[in-house]
Tab-separated table of C-alpha atoms in Angstrom:
chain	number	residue	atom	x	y	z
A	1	UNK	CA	-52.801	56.593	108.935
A	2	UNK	CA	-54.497	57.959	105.867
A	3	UNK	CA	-51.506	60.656	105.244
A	4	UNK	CA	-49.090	57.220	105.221
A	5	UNK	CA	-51.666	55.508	102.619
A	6	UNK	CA	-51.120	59.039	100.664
A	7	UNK	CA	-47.774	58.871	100.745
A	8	UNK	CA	-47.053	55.159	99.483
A	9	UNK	CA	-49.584	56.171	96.890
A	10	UNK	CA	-47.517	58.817	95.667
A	11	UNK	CA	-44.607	57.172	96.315
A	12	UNK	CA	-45.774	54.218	94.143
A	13	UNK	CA	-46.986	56.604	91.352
A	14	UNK	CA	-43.754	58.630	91.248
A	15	UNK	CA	-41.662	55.330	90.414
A	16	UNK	CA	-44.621	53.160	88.103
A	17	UNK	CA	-43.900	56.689	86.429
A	18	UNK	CA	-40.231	57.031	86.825
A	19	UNK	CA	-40.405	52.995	84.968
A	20	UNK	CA	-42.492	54.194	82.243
A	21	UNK	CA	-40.351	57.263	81.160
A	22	UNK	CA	-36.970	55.199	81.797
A	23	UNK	CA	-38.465	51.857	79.441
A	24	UNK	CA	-39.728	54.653	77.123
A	25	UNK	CA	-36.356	56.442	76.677
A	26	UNK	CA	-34.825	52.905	76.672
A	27	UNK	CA	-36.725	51.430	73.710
A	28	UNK	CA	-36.422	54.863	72.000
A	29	UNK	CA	-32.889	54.629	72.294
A	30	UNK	CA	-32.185	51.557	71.374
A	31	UNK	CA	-34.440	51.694	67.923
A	32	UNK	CA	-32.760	54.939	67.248
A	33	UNK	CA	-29.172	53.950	67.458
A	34	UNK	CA	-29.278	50.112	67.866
A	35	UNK	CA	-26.790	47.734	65.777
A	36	UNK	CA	-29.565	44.942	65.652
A	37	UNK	CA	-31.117	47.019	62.800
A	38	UNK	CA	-33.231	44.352	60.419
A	39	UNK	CA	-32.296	46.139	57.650
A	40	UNK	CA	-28.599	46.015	58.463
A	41	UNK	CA	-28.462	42.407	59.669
A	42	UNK	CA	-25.710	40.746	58.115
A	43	UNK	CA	-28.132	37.366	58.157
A	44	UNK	CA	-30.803	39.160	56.047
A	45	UNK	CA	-30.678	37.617	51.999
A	46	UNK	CA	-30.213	40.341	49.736
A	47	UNK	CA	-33.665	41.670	48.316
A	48	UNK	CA	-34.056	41.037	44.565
A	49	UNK	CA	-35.736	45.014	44.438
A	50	UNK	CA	-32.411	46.770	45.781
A	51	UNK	CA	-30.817	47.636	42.880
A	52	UNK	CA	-32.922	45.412	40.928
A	53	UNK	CA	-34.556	46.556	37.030
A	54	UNK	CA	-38.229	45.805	37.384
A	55	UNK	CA	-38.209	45.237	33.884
A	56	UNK	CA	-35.785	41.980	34.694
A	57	UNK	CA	-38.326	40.456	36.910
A	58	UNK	CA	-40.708	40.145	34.024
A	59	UNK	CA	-41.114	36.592	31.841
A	60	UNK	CA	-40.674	39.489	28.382
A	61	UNK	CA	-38.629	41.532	27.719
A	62	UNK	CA	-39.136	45.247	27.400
A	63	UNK	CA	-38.920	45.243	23.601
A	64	UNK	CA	-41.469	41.894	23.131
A	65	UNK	CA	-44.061	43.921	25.435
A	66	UNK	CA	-43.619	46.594	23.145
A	67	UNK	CA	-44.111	44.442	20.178
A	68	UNK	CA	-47.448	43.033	21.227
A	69	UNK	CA	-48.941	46.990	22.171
A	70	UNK	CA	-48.314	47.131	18.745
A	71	UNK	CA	-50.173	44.602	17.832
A	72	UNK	CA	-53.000	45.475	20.413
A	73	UNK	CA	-53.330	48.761	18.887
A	74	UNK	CA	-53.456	48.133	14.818
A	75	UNK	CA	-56.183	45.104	15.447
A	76	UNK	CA	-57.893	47.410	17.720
A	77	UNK	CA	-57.966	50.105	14.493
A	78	UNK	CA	-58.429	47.393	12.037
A	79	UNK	CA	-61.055	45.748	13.851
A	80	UNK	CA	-62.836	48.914	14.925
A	81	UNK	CA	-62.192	50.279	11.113
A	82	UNK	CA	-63.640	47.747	9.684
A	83	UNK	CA	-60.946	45.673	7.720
A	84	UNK	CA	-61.533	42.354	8.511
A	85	UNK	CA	-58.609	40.881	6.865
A	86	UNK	CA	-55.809	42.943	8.082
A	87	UNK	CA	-57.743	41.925	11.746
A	88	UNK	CA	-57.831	38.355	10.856
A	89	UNK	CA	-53.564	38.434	10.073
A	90	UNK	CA	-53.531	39.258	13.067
A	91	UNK	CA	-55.318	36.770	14.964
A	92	UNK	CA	-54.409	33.410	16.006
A	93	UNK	CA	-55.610	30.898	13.100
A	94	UNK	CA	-59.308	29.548	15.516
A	95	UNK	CA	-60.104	33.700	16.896
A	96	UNK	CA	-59.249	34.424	12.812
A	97	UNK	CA	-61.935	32.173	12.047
A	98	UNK	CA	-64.198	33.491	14.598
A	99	UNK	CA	-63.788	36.594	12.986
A	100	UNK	CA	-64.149	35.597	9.462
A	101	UNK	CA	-67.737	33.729	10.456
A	102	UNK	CA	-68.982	37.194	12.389
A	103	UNK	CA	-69.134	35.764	16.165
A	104	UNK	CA	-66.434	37.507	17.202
A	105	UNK	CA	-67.829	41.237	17.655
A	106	UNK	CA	-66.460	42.075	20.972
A	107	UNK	CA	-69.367	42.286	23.191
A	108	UNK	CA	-69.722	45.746	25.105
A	109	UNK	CA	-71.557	46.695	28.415
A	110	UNK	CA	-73.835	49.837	28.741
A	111	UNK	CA	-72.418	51.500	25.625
A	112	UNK	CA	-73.434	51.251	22.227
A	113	UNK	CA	-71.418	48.686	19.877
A	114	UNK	CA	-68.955	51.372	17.634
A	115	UNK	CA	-69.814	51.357	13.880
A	116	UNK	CA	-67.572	49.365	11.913
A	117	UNK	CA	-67.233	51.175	8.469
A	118	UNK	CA	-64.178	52.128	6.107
A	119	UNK	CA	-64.704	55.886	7.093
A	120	UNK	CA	-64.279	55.689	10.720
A	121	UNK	CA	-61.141	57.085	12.119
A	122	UNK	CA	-59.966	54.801	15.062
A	123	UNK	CA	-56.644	56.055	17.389
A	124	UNK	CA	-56.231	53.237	19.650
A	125	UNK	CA	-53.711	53.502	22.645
A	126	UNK	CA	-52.440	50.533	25.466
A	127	UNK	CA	-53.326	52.751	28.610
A	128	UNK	CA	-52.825	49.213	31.100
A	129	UNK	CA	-51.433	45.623	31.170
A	130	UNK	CA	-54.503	43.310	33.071
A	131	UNK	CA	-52.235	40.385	33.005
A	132	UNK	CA	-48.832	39.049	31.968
A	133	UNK	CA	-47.322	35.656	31.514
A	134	UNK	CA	-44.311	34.242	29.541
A	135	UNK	CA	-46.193	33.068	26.650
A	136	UNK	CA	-49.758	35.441	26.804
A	137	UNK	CA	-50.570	39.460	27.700
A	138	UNK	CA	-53.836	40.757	27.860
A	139	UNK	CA	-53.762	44.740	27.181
A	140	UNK	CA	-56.522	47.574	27.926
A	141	UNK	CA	-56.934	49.702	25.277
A	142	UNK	CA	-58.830	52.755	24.377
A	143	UNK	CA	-60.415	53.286	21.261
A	144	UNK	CA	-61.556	56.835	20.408
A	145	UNK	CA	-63.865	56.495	17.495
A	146	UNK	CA	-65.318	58.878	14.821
A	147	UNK	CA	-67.426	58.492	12.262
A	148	UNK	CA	-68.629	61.095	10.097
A	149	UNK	CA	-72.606	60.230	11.528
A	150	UNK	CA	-71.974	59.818	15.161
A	151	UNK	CA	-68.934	62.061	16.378
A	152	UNK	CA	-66.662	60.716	18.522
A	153	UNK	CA	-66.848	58.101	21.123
A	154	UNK	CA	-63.957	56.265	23.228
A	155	UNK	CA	-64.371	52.568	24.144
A	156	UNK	CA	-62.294	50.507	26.350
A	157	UNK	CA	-61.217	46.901	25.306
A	158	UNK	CA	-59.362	44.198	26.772
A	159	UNK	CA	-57.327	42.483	24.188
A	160	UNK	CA	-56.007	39.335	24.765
A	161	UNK	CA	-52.566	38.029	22.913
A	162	UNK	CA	-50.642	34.986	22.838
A	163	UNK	CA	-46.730	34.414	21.299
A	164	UNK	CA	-47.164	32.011	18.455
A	165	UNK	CA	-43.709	31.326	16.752
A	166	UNK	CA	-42.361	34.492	17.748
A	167	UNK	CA	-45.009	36.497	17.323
A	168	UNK	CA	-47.706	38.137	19.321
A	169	UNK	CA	-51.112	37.032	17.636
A	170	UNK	CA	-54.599	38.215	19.415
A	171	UNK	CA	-56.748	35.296	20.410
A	172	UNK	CA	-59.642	37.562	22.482
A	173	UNK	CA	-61.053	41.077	22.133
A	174	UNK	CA	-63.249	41.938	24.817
A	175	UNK	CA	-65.239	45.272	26.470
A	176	UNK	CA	-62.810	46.024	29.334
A	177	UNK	CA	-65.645	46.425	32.113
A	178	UNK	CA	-66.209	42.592	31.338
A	179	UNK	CA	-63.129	41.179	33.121
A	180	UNK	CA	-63.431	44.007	35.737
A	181	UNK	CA	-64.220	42.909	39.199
A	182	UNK	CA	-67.777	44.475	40.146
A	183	UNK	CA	-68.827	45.002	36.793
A	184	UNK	CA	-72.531	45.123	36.100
């Protein structure tokens, strides 16, 4: 009796087995060569990224995002440089009057403030877009400054901008940490 137990165990094994391997090859099979692909289905809608410019899907166009790095980058110099009226053209008209009444210095975490002075050399460049909408882009932008007493030093800025009759006008100008997420 306990060689016929053996034997229906085997027995059983061999074709739980047999099932396995036979679903297995099955499945395989039918993923491989299948006609009920998902990405073939004639019901699917067509994807708006297959064949799609990225550039298309956003509320500016390539040439007004260009525009406003522009003007992300001089008021970045200006500002950094010192020349408070070039910085306050442009600003929108109530962050131009911040700036004009000296409560707008950008505040800055953990580094020192840069100096502002006519013979500082600022090269400012977009290196990031933090957000985008139709009318309003907000730009990080690094600032390597040098001044004759101090070297050089980079900074990081956020710089806010808003359309205003056609044209891209900052209306913030931050330390980039200070939006970041986990910033100290």
């Amino acid at each position: 009796m306990n060689d016929l137990d053996n034997n229906s165990r085997r027995v059983l094994l061999i074709i739980a087995a047999a099932a396995v391997i036979a679903l297995t090859l099955g499945f395989s099979i039918t993923r491989l060569f299948g006609e009920n692909d998902p990405a073939v289905s004639a019901d699917s809608p067509p994807s708006p990224a297959n064949g799609t410019d990225v550039v298309g899907l956003l509320p500016n166009s390539e040439d007004e995002l260009r525009q406003a790095v522009a003007v992300a980058e001089e008021f970045t110099a200006v500002f950094l440089s010192g020349d408070d009226q070039r910085a306050g053209e442009l600003a929108t008209p109530g962050y131009a009057d911040m700036l004009a009444a000296g409560g707008a210095a950008p505040p800055v975490l953990g580094e020192e403030v840069p100096p502002s002075a006519a013979d500082v050399e600022v090269a400012a460049e977009v290196t990031g877009i933090r957000d985008l909408a139709a009318d309003s882009v907000t730009y990080l932008v690094r600032a390597d400054v040098t001044a004759p007493d101090a070297g050089e030093q980079r900074f990081e800025y956020a710089v806010n901008l808003a359309r205003s009759d056609g044209a891209w006008l900052v209306n913030g100008f931050q330390d980039a940490a200070l939006g970041d997420a986990g910033a100290v």
